[in-house]
Structures are given as C-alpha cells and as structure tokens.
GROMACS .gro file of N, CA and C in nm:
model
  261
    1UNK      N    1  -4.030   3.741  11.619
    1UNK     CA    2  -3.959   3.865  11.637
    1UNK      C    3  -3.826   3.859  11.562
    2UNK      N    4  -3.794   3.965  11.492
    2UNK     CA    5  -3.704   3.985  11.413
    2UNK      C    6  -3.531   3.982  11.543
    3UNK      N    7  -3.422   3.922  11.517
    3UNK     CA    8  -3.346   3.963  11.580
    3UNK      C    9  -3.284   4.083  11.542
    4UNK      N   10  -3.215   4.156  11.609
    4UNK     CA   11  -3.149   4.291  11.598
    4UNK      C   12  -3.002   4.261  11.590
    5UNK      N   13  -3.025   4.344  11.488
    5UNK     CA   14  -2.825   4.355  11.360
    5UNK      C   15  -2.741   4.383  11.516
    6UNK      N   16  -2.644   4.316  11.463
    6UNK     CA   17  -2.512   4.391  11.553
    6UNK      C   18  -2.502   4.528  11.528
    7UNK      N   19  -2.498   4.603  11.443
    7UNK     CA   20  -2.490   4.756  11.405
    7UNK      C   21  -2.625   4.854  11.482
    8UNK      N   22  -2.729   4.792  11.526
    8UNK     CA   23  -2.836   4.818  11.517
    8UNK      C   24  -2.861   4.827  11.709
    9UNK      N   25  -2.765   4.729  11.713
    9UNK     CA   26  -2.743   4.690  11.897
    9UNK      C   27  -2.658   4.837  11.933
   10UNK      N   28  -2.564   4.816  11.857
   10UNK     CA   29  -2.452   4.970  11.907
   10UNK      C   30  -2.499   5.070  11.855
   11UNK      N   31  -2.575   5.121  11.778
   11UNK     CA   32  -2.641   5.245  11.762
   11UNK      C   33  -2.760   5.234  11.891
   12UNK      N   34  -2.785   5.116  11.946
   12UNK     CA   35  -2.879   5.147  12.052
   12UNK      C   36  -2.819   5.167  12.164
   13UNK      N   37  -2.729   5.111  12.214
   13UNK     CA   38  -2.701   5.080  12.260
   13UNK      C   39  -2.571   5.226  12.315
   14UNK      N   40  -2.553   5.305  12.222
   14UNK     CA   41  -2.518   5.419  12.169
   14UNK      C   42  -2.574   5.513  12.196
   15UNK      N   43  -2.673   5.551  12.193
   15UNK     CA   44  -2.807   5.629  12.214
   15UNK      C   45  -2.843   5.608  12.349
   16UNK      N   46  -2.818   5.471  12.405
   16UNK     CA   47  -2.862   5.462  12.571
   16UNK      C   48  -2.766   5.530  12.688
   17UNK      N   49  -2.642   5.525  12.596
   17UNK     CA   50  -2.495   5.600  12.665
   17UNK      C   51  -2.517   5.751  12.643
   18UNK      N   52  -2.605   5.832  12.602
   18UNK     CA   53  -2.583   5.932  12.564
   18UNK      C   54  -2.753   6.030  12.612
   19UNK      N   55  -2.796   5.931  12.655
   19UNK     CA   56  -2.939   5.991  12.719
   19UNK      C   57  -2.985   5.921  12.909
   20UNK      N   58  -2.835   5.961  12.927
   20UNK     CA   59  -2.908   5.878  13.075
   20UNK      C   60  -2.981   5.955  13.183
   21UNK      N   61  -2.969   6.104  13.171
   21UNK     CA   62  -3.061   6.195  13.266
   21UNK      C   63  -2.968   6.271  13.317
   22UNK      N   64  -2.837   6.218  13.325
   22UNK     CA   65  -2.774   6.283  13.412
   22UNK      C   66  -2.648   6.343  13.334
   23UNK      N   67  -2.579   6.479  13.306
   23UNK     CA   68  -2.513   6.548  13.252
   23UNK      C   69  -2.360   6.472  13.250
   24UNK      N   70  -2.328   6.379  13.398
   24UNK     CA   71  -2.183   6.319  13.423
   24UNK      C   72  -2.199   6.220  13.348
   25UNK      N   73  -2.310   6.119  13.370
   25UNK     CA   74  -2.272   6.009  13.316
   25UNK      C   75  -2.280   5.996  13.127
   26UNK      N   76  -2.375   6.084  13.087
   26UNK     CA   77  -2.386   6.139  12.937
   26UNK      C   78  -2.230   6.157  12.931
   27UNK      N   79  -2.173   6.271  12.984
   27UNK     CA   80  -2.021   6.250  12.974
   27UNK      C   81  -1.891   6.176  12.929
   28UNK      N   82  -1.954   6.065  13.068
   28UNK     CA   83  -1.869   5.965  13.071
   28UNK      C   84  -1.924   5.844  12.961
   29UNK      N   85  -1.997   5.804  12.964
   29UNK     CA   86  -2.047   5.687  12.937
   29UNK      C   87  -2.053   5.716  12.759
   30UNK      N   88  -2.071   5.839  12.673
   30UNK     CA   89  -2.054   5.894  12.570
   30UNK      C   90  -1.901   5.861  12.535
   31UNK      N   91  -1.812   5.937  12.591
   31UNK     CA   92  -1.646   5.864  12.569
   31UNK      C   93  -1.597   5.746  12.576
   32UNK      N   94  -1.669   5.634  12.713
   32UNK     CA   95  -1.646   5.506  12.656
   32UNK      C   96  -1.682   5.451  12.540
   33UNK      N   97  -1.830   5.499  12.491
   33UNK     CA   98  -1.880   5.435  12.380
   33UNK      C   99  -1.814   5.485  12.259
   34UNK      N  100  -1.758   5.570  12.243
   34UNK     CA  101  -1.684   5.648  12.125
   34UNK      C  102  -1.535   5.567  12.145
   35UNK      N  103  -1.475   5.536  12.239
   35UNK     CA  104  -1.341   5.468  12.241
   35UNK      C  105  -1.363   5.316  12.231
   36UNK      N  106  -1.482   5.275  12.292
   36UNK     CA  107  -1.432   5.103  12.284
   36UNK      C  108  -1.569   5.035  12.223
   37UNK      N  109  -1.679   5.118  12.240
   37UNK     CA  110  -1.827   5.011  12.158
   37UNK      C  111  -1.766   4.898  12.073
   38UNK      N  112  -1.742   4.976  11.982
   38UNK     CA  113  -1.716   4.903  11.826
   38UNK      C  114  -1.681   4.809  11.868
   39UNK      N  115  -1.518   4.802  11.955
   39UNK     CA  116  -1.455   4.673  11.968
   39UNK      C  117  -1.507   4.557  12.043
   40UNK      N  118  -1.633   4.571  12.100
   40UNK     CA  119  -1.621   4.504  12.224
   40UNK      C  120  -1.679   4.359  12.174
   41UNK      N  121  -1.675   4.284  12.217
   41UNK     CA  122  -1.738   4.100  12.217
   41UNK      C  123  -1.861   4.105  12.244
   42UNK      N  124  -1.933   4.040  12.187
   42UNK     CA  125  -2.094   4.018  12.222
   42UNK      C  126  -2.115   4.009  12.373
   43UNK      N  127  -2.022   3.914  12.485
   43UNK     CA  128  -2.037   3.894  12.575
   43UNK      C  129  -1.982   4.070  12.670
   44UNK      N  130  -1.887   4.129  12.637
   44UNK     CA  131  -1.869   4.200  12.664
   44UNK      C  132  -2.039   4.352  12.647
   45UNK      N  133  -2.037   4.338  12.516
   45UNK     CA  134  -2.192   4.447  12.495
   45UNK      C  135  -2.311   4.365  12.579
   46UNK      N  136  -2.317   4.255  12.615
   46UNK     CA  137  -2.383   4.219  12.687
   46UNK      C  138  -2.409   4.269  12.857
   47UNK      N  139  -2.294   4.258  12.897
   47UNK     CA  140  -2.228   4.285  13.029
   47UNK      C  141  -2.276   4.494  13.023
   48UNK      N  142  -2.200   4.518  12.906
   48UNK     CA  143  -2.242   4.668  12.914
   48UNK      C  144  -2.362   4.717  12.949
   49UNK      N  145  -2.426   4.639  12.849
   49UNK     CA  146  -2.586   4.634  12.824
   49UNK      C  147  -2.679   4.648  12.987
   50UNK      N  148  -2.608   4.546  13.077
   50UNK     CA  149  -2.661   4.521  13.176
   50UNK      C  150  -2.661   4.584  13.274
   51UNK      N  151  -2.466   4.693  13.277
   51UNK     CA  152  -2.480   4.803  13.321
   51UNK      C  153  -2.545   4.925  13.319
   52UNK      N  154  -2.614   4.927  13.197
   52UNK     CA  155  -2.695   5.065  13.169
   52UNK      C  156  -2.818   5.021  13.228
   53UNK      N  157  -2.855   4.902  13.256
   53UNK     CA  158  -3.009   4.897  13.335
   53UNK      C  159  -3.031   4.950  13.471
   54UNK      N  160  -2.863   4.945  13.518
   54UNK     CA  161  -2.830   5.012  13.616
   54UNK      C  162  -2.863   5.156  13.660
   55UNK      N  163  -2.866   5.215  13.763
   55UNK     CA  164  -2.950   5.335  13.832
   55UNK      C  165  -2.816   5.462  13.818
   56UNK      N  166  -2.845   5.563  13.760
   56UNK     CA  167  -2.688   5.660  13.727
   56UNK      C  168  -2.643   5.659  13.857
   57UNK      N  169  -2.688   5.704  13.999
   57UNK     CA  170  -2.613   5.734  14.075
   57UNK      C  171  -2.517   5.603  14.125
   58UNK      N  172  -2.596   5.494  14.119
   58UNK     CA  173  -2.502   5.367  14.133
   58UNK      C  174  -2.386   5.361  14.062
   59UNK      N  175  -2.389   5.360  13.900
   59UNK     CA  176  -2.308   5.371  13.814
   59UNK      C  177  -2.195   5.487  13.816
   60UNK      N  178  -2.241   5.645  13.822
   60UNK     CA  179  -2.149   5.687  13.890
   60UNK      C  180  -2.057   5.655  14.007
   61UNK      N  181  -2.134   5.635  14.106
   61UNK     CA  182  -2.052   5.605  14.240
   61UNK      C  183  -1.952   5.510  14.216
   62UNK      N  184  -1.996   5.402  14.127
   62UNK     CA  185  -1.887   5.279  14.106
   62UNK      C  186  -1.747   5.378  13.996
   63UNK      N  187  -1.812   5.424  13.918
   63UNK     CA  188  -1.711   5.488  13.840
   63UNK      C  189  -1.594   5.578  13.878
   64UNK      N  190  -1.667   5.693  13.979
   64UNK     CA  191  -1.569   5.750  14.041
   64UNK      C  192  -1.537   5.693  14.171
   65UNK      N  193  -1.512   5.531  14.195
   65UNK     CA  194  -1.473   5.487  14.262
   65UNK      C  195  -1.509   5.525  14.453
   66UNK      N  196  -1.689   5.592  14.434
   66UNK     CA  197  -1.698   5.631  14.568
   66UNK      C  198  -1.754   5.474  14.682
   67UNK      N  199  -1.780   5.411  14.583
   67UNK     CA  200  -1.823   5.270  14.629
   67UNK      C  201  -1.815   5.165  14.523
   68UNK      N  202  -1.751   5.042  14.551
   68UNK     CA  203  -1.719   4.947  14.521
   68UNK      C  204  -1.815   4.887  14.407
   69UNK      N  205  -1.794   4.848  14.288
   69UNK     CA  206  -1.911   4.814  14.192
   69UNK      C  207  -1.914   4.693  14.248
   70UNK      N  208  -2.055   4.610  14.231
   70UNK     CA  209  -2.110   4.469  14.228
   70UNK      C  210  -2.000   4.398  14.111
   71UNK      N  211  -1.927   4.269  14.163
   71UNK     CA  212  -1.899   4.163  14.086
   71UNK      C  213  -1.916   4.138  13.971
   72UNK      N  214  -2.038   4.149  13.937
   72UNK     CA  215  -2.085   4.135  13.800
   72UNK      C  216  -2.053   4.228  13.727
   73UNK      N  217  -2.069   4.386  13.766
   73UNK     CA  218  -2.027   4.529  13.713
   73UNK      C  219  -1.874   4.555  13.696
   74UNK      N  220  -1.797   4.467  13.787
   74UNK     CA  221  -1.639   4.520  13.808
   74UNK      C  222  -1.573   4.541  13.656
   75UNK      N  223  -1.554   4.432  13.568
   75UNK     CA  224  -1.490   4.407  13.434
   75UNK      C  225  -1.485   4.539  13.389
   76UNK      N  226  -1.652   4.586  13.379
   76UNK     CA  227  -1.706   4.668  13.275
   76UNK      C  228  -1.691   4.807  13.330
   77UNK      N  229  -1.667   4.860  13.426
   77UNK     CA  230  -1.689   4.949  13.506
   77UNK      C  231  -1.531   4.989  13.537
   78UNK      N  232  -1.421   4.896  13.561
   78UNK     CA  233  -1.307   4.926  13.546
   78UNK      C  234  -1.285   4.940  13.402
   79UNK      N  235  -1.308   4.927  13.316
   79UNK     CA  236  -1.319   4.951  13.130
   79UNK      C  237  -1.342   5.114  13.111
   80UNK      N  238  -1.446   5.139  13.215
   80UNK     CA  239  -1.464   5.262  13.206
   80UNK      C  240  -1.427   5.367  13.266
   81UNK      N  241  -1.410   5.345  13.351
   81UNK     CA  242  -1.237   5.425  13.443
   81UNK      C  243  -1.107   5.433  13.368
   82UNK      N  244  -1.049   5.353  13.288
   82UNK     CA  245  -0.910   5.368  13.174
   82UNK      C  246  -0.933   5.447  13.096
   83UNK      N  247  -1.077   5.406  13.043
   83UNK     CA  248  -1.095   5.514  12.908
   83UNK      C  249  -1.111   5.670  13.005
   84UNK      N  250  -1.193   5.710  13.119
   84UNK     CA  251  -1.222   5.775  13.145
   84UNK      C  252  -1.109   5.851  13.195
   85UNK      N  253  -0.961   5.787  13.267
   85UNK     CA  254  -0.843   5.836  13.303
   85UNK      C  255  -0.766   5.876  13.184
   86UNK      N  256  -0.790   5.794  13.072
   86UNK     CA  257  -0.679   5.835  12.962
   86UNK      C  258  -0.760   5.946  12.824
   87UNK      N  259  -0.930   6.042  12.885
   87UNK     CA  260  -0.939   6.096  12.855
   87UNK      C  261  -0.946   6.196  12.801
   0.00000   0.00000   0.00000
C-alpha cells in the first residue's frame, strides 16, 4: 500500500471537517481547519484525525463545553474552542 502525501492527508482530512452531517459542526470544524490544518504536527493531525472518528453530538457537546471532552480529546478540542472564540 502506497503511503499517503502529507498534502493528500489535509485535503482529506479537510473534506472530513466539512461533511460531518451536521450543519454546526461543518461550521465549526470547517474554521478550525481553515485557521490551523496547515500548521499542525503530524502528532497533532493525528490526535485530530482521531477526533473526527468521533460521534458529532459528542464532539459538539465537548466543544460548546456542555460536557467535559475525554483526556485524550482535551488538547484538540480546546484548539477548537480559541479558533472558534476568536472567530
């Protein structure tokens, strides 16, 4: 199996932020990826990555802070609350 370009990860990865079902998180998750994709660390697009496997209403709820994100989600999920406050 061929590995996949870094360019090739964030255009997917791009496309996954922008088709999640749900009109808020398309929203939100569209503006993080337009403010910080590019920059982020492999380990960081990783972590992202892992959030989008995530279920929208979970992901929302953590976002608008109606319940506490999982440990693993916090980093990435507070990342997306700054961008989303300084909107």
């Amino acid at each position: 199996m061929t590995a996949e370009t870094h360019e090739n990860r964030l255009r997917r990865l791009n496309m996954r932020s922008m088709r999640r079902g749900t009109k808020e998180m398309d929203i939100l998750l569209m503006r993080y990826t337009a403010a910080r994709l590019a920059d982020l660390s492999e380990a960081e697009l990783d972590a992202y990555e892992a959030l989008l496997d995530e279920n929208d209403q979970d992901i929302y709820q953590w976002i608008s802070q109606q319940k506490p994100a999982p440990t693993a989600h916090q980093p990435t999920v507070n990342d997306i609350i700054a961008v989303a406050a300084n909107g």
